[in-house]
CSV table of C-alpha atoms in Angstrom, one decimal:
chain,number,residue,atom,x,y,z
A,1,UNK,CA,118.4,-115.0,17.7
A,2,UNK,CA,118.2,-112.9,20.9
A,3,UNK,CA,121.5,-114.3,22.1
A,4,UNK,CA,123.1,-113.5,18.7
A,5,UNK,CA,121.8,-109.9,18.8
A,6,UNK,CA,123.1,-109.4,22.3
A,7,UNK,CA,126.6,-110.7,21.3
A,8,UNK,CA,126.6,-108.4,18.3
A,9,UNK,CA,125.6,-105.4,20.5
A,10,UNK,CA,128.4,-106.2,22.9
A,11,UNK,CA,130.8,-106.4,20.0
A,12,UNK,CA,129.8,-102.8,19.1
A,13,UNK,CA,131.6,-101.5,22.2
A,14,UNK,CA,135.2,-102.6,21.4
A,15,UNK,CA,134.7,-101.9,17.7
A,16,UNK,CA,133.5,-98.4,18.3
A,17,UNK,CA,136.3,-97.8,20.9
A,18,UNK,CA,139.0,-99.0,18.4
A,19,UNK,CA,137.7,-96.7,15.6
A,20,UNK,CA,137.6,-93.7,18.0
A,21,UNK,CA,141.2,-94.4,19.2
A,22,UNK,CA,142.5,-94.8,15.7
A,23,UNK,CA,140.9,-91.6,14.4
A,24,UNK,CA,141.8,-89.7,17.6
A,25,UNK,CA,145.5,-90.5,17.1
A,26,UNK,CA,145.4,-89.6,13.4
A,27,UNK,CA,143.7,-86.3,14.0
A,28,UNK,CA,146.0,-85.4,16.8
A,29,UNK,CA,149.0,-86.0,14.5
A,30,UNK,CA,147.6,-83.9,11.7
A,31,UNK,CA,148.9,-80.3,11.4
A,32,UNK,CA,146.8,-77.2,11.5
A,33,UNK,CA,144.8,-77.8,14.7
A,34,UNK,CA,142.4,-75.3,16.3
A,35,UNK,CA,145.2,-73.3,18.0
A,36,UNK,CA,146.9,-72.9,14.6
A,37,UNK,CA,143.6,-71.9,13.1
A,38,UNK,CA,143.2,-69.1,15.7
A,39,UNK,CA,146.8,-68.0,15.2
A,40,UNK,CA,146.1,-67.7,11.4
A,41,UNK,CA,143.0,-65.6,12.1
A,42,UNK,CA,145.0,-63.3,14.4
A,43,UNK,CA,147.7,-62.8,11.9
A,44,UNK,CA,145.2,-61.9,9.3
A,45,UNK,CA,142.4,-60.2,11.3
A,46,UNK,CA,144.0,-59.2,14.6
A,47,UNK,CA,141.1,-57.0,15.9
A,48,UNK,CA,138.4,-59.6,15.4
A,49,UNK,CA,140.5,-62.5,16.9
A,50,UNK,CA,141.8,-60.6,19.9
A,51,UNK,CA,138.3,-59.3,20.7
A,52,UNK,CA,137.0,-62.9,20.6
A,53,UNK,CA,139.7,-64.2,23.0
A,54,UNK,CA,139.7,-61.3,25.5
A,55,UNK,CA,142.3,-59.1,23.9
A,56,UNK,CA,145.1,-61.0,25.5
A,57,UNK,CA,147.4,-60.5,22.5
A,58,UNK,CA,147.3,-56.8,23.3
A,59,UNK,CA,149.9,-54.7,21.3
A,60,UNK,CA,151.8,-57.8,20.3
A,61,UNK,CA,149.3,-58.5,17.4
A,62,UNK,CA,148.2,-55.0,16.7
A,63,UNK,CA,147.9,-54.0,13.1
A,64,UNK,CA,150.3,-51.2,13.5
A,65,UNK,CA,153.9,-51.2,14.6
A,66,UNK,CA,156.6,-53.9,14.5
A,67,UNK,CA,156.0,-57.2,16.2
A,68,UNK,CA,158.4,-58.2,18.9
A,69,UNK,CA,161.0,-60.9,18.4
A,70,UNK,CA,160.1,-64.6,18.7
A,71,UNK,CA,159.7,-65.7,22.3
A,72,UNK,CA,160.4,-69.0,23.9
A,73,UNK,CA,157.6,-71.1,25.4
A,74,UNK,CA,154.2,-72.2,23.9
A,75,UNK,CA,154.3,-69.7,21.1
A,76,UNK,CA,157.4,-71.2,19.7
A,77,UNK,CA,155.8,-74.6,19.2
A,78,UNK,CA,153.2,-73.3,16.7
A,79,UNK,CA,153.7,-72.3,13.1
A,80,UNK,CA,153.0,-68.6,12.6
A,81,UNK,CA,153.0,-67.8,16.4
A,82,UNK,CA,156.2,-65.7,16.3
A,83,UNK,CA,155.6,-62.4,18.1
A,84,UNK,CA,152.6,-63.6,20.1
A,85,UNK,CA,152.5,-63.5,23.9
A,86,UNK,CA,153.2,-67.0,25.2
A,87,UNK,CA,150.6,-66.5,27.9
A,88,UNK,CA,148.0,-65.9,25.1
A,89,UNK,CA,149.0,-69.2,23.5
A,90,UNK,CA,148.7,-70.9,26.8
A,91,UNK,CA,145.3,-69.5,27.3
A,92,UNK,CA,144.3,-70.8,23.9
A,93,UNK,CA,145.6,-74.2,24.7
A,94,UNK,CA,143.6,-74.2,28.0
A,95,UNK,CA,140.4,-73.1,26.2
A,96,UNK,CA,140.6,-75.9,23.7
A,97,UNK,CA,141.7,-78.4,26.3
A,98,UNK,CA,145.2,-78.9,25.0
A,99,UNK,CA,146.7,-78.1,28.4
A,100,UNK,CA,146.0,-81.8,29.3
A,101,UNK,CA,147.9,-84.8,28.1
A,102,UNK,CA,146.5,-86.5,25.0
A,103,UNK,CA,145.4,-89.7,26.8
A,104,UNK,CA,143.6,-87.7,29.4
A,105,UNK,CA,141.7,-85.7,26.8
A,106,UNK,CA,140.7,-88.9,25.1
A,107,UNK,CA,139.3,-90.5,28.3
A,108,UNK,CA,137.5,-87.3,29.2
A,109,UNK,CA,135.9,-87.3,25.7
A,110,UNK,CA,134.8,-90.9,26.1
A,111,UNK,CA,133.3,-90.2,29.5
A,112,UNK,CA,131.3,-87.4,28.1
A,113,UNK,CA,130.1,-89.5,25.1
A,114,UNK,CA,128.7,-92.1,27.5
A,115,UNK,CA,126.2,-89.4,28.6
A,116,UNK,CA,125.8,-88.2,25.0
A,117,UNK,CA,127.6,-85.0,25.9
A,118,UNK,CA,129.5,-84.1,22.7
A,119,UNK,CA,130.8,-80.8,23.9
A,120,UNK,CA,130.6,-77.4,22.2
A,121,UNK,CA,131.9,-76.4,18.8
A,122,UNK,CA,135.2,-74.5,18.8
A,123,UNK,CA,134.1,-72.1,16.1
A,124,UNK,CA,130.3,-72.1,16.0
A,125,UNK,CA,129.7,-71.4,19.7
A,126,UNK,CA,126.9,-74.0,19.9
A,127,UNK,CA,126.6,-77.5,21.3
A,128,UNK,CA,127.5,-80.3,18.9
A,129,UNK,CA,124.4,-82.2,19.7
A,130,UNK,CA,122.3,-79.1,18.7
A,131,UNK,CA,124.1,-78.8,15.4
A,132,UNK,CA,123.7,-82.5,14.6
A,133,UNK,CA,119.9,-82.4,15.5
A,134,UNK,CA,119.5,-79.2,13.4
A,135,UNK,CA,121.1,-80.7,10.3
A,136,UNK,CA,120.0,-84.3,10.6
A,137,UNK,CA,116.6,-83.8,8.8
A,138,UNK,CA,118.4,-82.8,5.6
A,139,UNK,CA,120.7,-85.8,5.6
A,140,UNK,CA,117.9,-88.2,6.7
A,141,UNK,CA,115.7,-86.9,3.9
A,142,UNK,CA,118.4,-87.3,1.3
A,143,UNK,CA,119.4,-90.7,2.6
A,144,UNK,CA,116.0,-92.3,3.0
A,145,UNK,CA,114.4,-91.1,-0.3
A,146,UNK,CA,117.6,-91.8,-2.3
A,147,UNK,CA,117.9,-95.3,-0.9
A,148,UNK,CA,114.2,-96.0,-1.3
A,149,UNK,CA,114.1,-94.8,-4.9
A,150,UNK,CA,117.4,-96.6,-5.8
A,151,UNK,CA,116.1,-99.9,-4.5
A,152,UNK,CA,112.7,-99.4,-6.1
A,153,UNK,CA,114.3,-98.8,-9.5
A,154,UNK,CA,117.3,-101.2,-9.3
A,155,UNK,CA,115.7,-104.3,-8.0
A,156,UNK,CA,112.8,-104.5,-10.7
A,157,UNK,CA,115.3,-103.4,-13.4
A,158,UNK,CA,117.9,-106.0,-12.3
A,159,UNK,CA,115.2,-108.8,-12.2
A,160,UNK,CA,113.9,-107.8,-15.7
A,161,UNK,CA,117.5,-107.8,-17.1
A,162,UNK,CA,118.1,-111.3,-15.6
A,163,UNK,CA,114.9,-112.7,-17.0
A,164,UNK,CA,115.6,-111.2,-20.4
A,165,UNK,CA,119.3,-111.8,-20.4
A,166,UNK,CA,120.8,-111.2,-23.9
A,167,UNK,CA,117.6,-109.5,-25.3
A,168,UNK,CA,117.4,-106.1,-26.8
A,169,UNK,CA,115.9,-104.8,-23.5
A,170,UNK,CA,119.0,-106.1,-21.6
A,171,UNK,CA,121.3,-104.5,-24.1
A,172,UNK,CA,119.8,-101.0,-24.2
A,173,UNK,CA,119.2,-101.0,-20.4
A,174,UNK,CA,122.8,-101.9,-19.9
A,175,UNK,CA,123.7,-98.8,-21.9
A,176,UNK,CA,121.7,-96.7,-19.4
A,177,UNK,CA,123.4,-98.5,-16.5
A,178,UNK,CA,126.9,-97.8,-18.0
A,179,UNK,CA,126.1,-94.1,-18.5
A,180,UNK,CA,124.7,-93.8,-15.0
A,181,UNK,CA,127.8,-95.5,-13.6
A,182,UNK,CA,130.1,-93.3,-15.5
A,183,UNK,CA,128.6,-89.9,-14.6
A,184,UNK,CA,129.4,-88.8,-11.0
A,185,UNK,CA,126.4,-87.5,-9.0
A,186,UNK,CA,127.8,-84.0,-8.6
A,187,UNK,CA,128.3,-83.6,-12.4
A,188,UNK,CA,124.8,-84.8,-13.0
A,189,UNK,CA,123.6,-82.3,-10.3
A,190,UNK,CA,125.3,-79.5,-12.1
A,191,UNK,CA,123.6,-80.6,-15.4
A,192,UNK,CA,120.2,-80.6,-13.6
A,193,UNK,CA,120.8,-77.1,-12.3
A,194,UNK,CA,121.7,-75.8,-15.8
A,195,UNK,CA,118.7,-77.5,-17.3
A,196,UNK,CA,116.0,-77.1,-14.7
A,197,UNK,CA,117.0,-74.7,-11.9
A,198,UNK,CA,117.4,-71.4,-13.8
A,199,UNK,CA,120.9,-72.1,-15.0
A,200,UNK,CA,120.5,-71.6,-18.8
A,201,UNK,CA,117.2,-73.0,-19.8
A,202,UNK,CA,114.2,-73.8,-17.5
A,203,UNK,CA,113.5,-72.5,-14.0
A,204,UNK,CA,111.2,-75.2,-12.6
A,205,UNK,CA,113.0,-76.1,-9.4
A,206,UNK,CA,114.6,-74.1,-6.5
A,207,UNK,CA,118.4,-73.9,-6.3
A,208,UNK,CA,118.9,-74.0,-2.5
A,209,UNK,CA,117.4,-75.1,0.8
A,210,UNK,CA,115.1,-77.9,1.9
A,211,UNK,CA,112.0,-75.7,2.1
A,212,UNK,CA,110.8,-72.3,1.0
A,213,UNK,CA,111.1,-69.2,3.3
A,214,UNK,CA,107.3,-69.1,3.7
A,215,UNK,CA,107.0,-72.8,4.5
A,216,UNK,CA,105.5,-72.2,8.0
A,217,UNK,CA,102.7,-70.2,6.4
A,218,UNK,CA,101.7,-73.0,4.0
A,219,UNK,CA,99.0,-75.6,4.5
A,220,UNK,CA,100.2,-79.2,5.2
A,221,UNK,CA,99.5,-80.4,1.6
A,222,UNK,CA,101.4,-77.4,0.3
A,223,UNK,CA,104.3,-78.1,2.8
A,224,UNK,CA,104.6,-81.6,1.5
A,225,UNK,CA,104.7,-80.5,-2.1
A,226,UNK,CA,107.2,-77.8,-1.3
A,227,UNK,CA,109.4,-80.3,0.5
A,228,UNK,CA,109.5,-82.7,-2.4
A,229,UNK,CA,109.9,-79.8,-4.9
A,230,UNK,CA,113.1,-78.8,-3.1
A,231,UNK,CA,114.3,-82.4,-2.9
A,232,UNK,CA,113.6,-83.4,-6.5
A,233,UNK,CA,116.8,-82.4,-8.1
A,234,UNK,CA,119.2,-83.5,-5.3
A,235,UNK,CA,117.6,-86.9,-5.0
A,236,UNK,CA,117.5,-87.4,-8.8
A,237,UNK,CA,121.3,-86.6,-8.9
A,238,UNK,CA,122.1,-89.1,-6.2
A,239,UNK,CA,119.9,-91.9,-7.6
A,240,UNK,CA,121.6,-91.6,-11.0
A,241,UNK,CA,124.9,-92.2,-9.3
A,242,UNK,CA,123.8,-95.1,-7.2
A,243,UNK,CA,121.4,-97.3,-9.1
A,244,UNK,CA,123.9,-98.7,-11.6
A,245,UNK,CA,125.8,-100.9,-9.2
A,246,UNK,CA,122.7,-102.2,-7.4
A,247,UNK,CA,121.0,-103.0,-10.7
A,248,UNK,CA,124.0,-105.2,-11.9
A,249,UNK,CA,124.3,-106.8,-8.5
A,250,UNK,CA,120.6,-107.8,-8.6
A,251,UNK,CA,120.9,-109.1,-12.1
A,252,UNK,CA,123.9,-111.2,-11.5
A,253,UNK,CA,122.4,-112.5,-8.2
A,254,UNK,CA,119.3,-113.6,-10.1
A,255,UNK,CA,121.2,-115.1,-13.0
A,256,UNK,CA,123.2,-117.2,-10.5
A,257,UNK,CA,120.1,-118.5,-8.8
A,258,UNK,CA,118.1,-119.1,-12.0
A,259,UNK,CA,120.7,-121.7,-13.1
A,260,UNK,CA,120.6,-123.6,-9.9
A,261,UNK,CA,119.3,-127.2,-9.8
A,262,UNK,CA,116.3,-126.3,-7.5
A,263,UNK,CA,115.0,-123.9,-10.2
A,264,UNK,CA,115.2,-126.6,-12.9
A,265,UNK,CA,113.4,-129.0,-10.6
A,266,UNK,CA,110.6,-126.5,-9.9
A,267,UNK,CA,110.1,-125.8,-13.6
A,268,UNK,CA,110.1,-129.6,-14.4
A,269,UNK,CA,107.2,-129.9,-11.9
A,270,UNK,CA,105.1,-127.6,-14.0
A,271,UNK,CA,105.2,-124.5,-11.7
A,272,UNK,CA,104.4,-121.2,-13.4
A,273,UNK,CA,107.5,-119.1,-14.3
A,274,UNK,CA,106.2,-116.3,-12.0
A,275,UNK,CA,105.8,-118.7,-9.1
A,276,UNK,CA,109.4,-120.0,-9.7
A,277,UNK,CA,110.8,-116.6,-10.0
A,278,UNK,CA,109.2,-114.9,-7.0
A,279,UNK,CA,108.4,-117.9,-4.9
A,280,UNK,CA,111.8,-119.6,-5.0
A,281,UNK,CA,114.5,-117.4,-6.7
A,282,UNK,CA,113.6,-114.1,-5.2
A,283,UNK,CA,114.3,-114.8,-1.5
A,284,UNK,CA,117.6,-116.4,-2.3
A,285,UNK,CA,118.8,-113.8,-4.8
A,286,UNK,CA,117.8,-110.9,-2.4
A,287,UNK,CA,120.1,-112.1,0.4
A,288,UNK,CA,123.2,-110.5,-1.2
A,289,UNK,CA,121.2,-107.3,-2.0
A,290,UNK,CA,120.0,-107.0,1.5
A,291,UNK,CA,123.5,-107.6,2.9
A,292,UNK,CA,124.7,-104.4,1.1
A,293,UNK,CA,121.7,-102.3,2.3
A,294,UNK,CA,123.3,-100.9,5.6
A,295,UNK,CA,126.6,-99.9,3.8
A,296,UNK,CA,124.6,-98.4,0.9
A,297,UNK,CA,122.4,-96.4,3.3
A,298,UNK,CA,125.3,-95.1,5.4
A,299,UNK,CA,127.3,-94.3,2.3
A,300,UNK,CA,124.4,-92.3,0.8
A,301,UNK,CA,123.5,-90.7,4.1
A,302,UNK,CA,127.0,-89.5,5.2
A,303,UNK,CA,129.4,-89.5,2.3
A,304,UNK,CA,127.6,-89.6,-1.0
A,305,UNK,CA,125.5,-86.5,-0.1
A,306,UNK,CA,128.4,-84.3,0.7
A,307,UNK,CA,128.9,-82.7,-2.7
A,308,UNK,CA,125.2,-82.7,-3.3
A,309,UNK,CA,124.7,-80.7,-0.1
A,310,UNK,CA,127.3,-78.2,-1.2
A,311,UNK,CA,125.9,-77.8,-4.7
A,312,UNK,CA,122.3,-77.4,-3.6
A,313,UNK,CA,123.2,-75.4,-0.4
A,314,UNK,CA,121.7,-78.0,1.8
A,315,UNK,CA,122.9,-77.8,5.4
A,316,UNK,CA,123.2,-81.5,6.2
A,317,UNK,CA,125.5,-83.6,8.3
A,318,UNK,CA,127.9,-84.2,5.4
A,319,UNK,CA,128.5,-80.5,5.0
A,320,UNK,CA,128.8,-80.1,8.8
A,321,UNK,CA,131.5,-82.7,9.0
A,322,UNK,CA,133.4,-81.3,6.0
A,323,UNK,CA,133.4,-77.8,7.5
A,324,UNK,CA,134.6,-79.3,10.8
A,325,UNK,CA,137.5,-81.0,9.1
A,326,UNK,CA,138.5,-77.8,7.3
A,327,UNK,CA,138.3,-75.7,10.5
A,328,UNK,CA,139.8,-78.5,12.7
A,329,UNK,CA,136.7,-78.3,14.9
A,330,UNK,CA,137.5,-81.4,16.9
A,331,UNK,CA,134.2,-81.6,18.9
A,332,UNK,CA,132.2,-81.7,15.7
A,333,UNK,CA,134.6,-84.1,14.0
A,334,UNK,CA,134.6,-86.6,16.8
A,335,UNK,CA,131.0,-86.2,17.7
A,336,UNK,CA,129.8,-86.8,14.1
A,337,UNK,CA,132.3,-89.7,13.8
A,338,UNK,CA,130.9,-91.3,16.9
A,339,UNK,CA,127.3,-90.9,15.7
A,340,UNK,CA,128.1,-92.2,12.2
A,341,UNK,CA,130.1,-95.2,13.4
A,342,UNK,CA,127.5,-96.2,16.0
A,343,UNK,CA,124.7,-95.9,13.4
A,344,UNK,CA,126.6,-97.9,10.9
A,345,UNK,CA,127.3,-100.7,13.3
A,346,UNK,CA,123.7,-100.9,14.4
A,347,UNK,CA,122.5,-100.9,10.8
A,348,UNK,CA,124.8,-103.8,10.1
A,349,UNK,CA,123.1,-105.8,12.9
A,350,UNK,CA,119.7,-104.8,11.5
A,351,UNK,CA,120.8,-106.0,8.0
A,352,UNK,CA,121.8,-109.4,9.5
A,353,UNK,CA,118.4,-109.8,11.3
A,354,UNK,CA,116.6,-108.8,8.1
A,355,UNK,CA,118.0,-112.0,6.5
A,356,UNK,CA,115.5,-114.0,8.7
A,357,UNK,CA,112.5,-112.2,7.3
A,358,UNK,CA,113.6,-112.7,3.7
A,359,UNK,CA,114.5,-116.4,4.2
A,360,UNK,CA,113.0,-118.1,7.4
A,361,UNK,CA,115.5,-120.9,6.9
A,362,UNK,CA,118.2,-118.7,8.3
A,363,UNK,CA,118.5,-118.5,12.0
A,364,UNK,CA,121.2,-117.2,14.5
A,365,UNK,CA,120.7,-119.3,17.5
A,366,UNK,CA,123.8,-121.4,16.8
A,367,UNK,CA,125.8,-118.8,15.0
A,368,UNK,CA,129.0,-117.4,16.3
A,369,UNK,CA,129.8,-113.7,15.9
């Protein structure tokens, strides 16, 4: 198994490199880069923008008077740059690193990433690693608790539905699953706010943030309660949107195993139904469920939580990445992409290794990657 893990870890390097290259090329081709963002700010709020970048635009972008005619050079290559000093545009390109060829920028970025230097945000004036560390607790909290609750609900429910296939319990629980699958998490989040967060009815839960303003002054038991009080509605909204698929996957997996010959043989030997179900069926049926755990966790942690973070004003990694895309903040975009991709690849390896603990018959010594 050690050799298999080493091979998989080595495979992470070209996979991560390929993903970074593809996304780098796509982002570079997309319009509206950081230089265009600054130009748009200058055209709308000249005083603020020129103050930020040393006033190099001078009278050319002043709020009064007529702008000069379009000039040749760097300014002419950007939309909305008519009338701006070409030297000012060149200074912007140098500040953002666009004075270098694209391939050189990419290799510089990779070299920095090897030392976990993700650079500094273009628009937040802070290091990317500091922003990621600051917002990581929110996303980790949402991801871990949502995944944990989803599995704790879906696996027992799926097993119960498989054992009672076709019964009244199976029918009405399927109705709940269909409703949960049909309602998006963000719509359910809005409903929870209306009902329980002071929207129109009850005001039991806070509407924003991960903790209360006086959290530092609270005792540790009170801090824990405050933490879960703030997480209750966001996590409930995400669990509703995620448990349906896992429940049906668990049910179908168990139904497939229950009808296998080894189960019929075990029952014919007089083994108790509980022993058959949890001693033989469980470890085989859980393999496919475990296989989907890394993807489920990454999806919940980095994509599924985006709208929930926006609705409940939670400053997590999903919201940080979304803001970076809107602002074309490339250091944050590529830094979070690198982190997300690396974590996803490592979780896939962990998911494979977990197979062995569920079913000791599985080994990797002779497996090829």
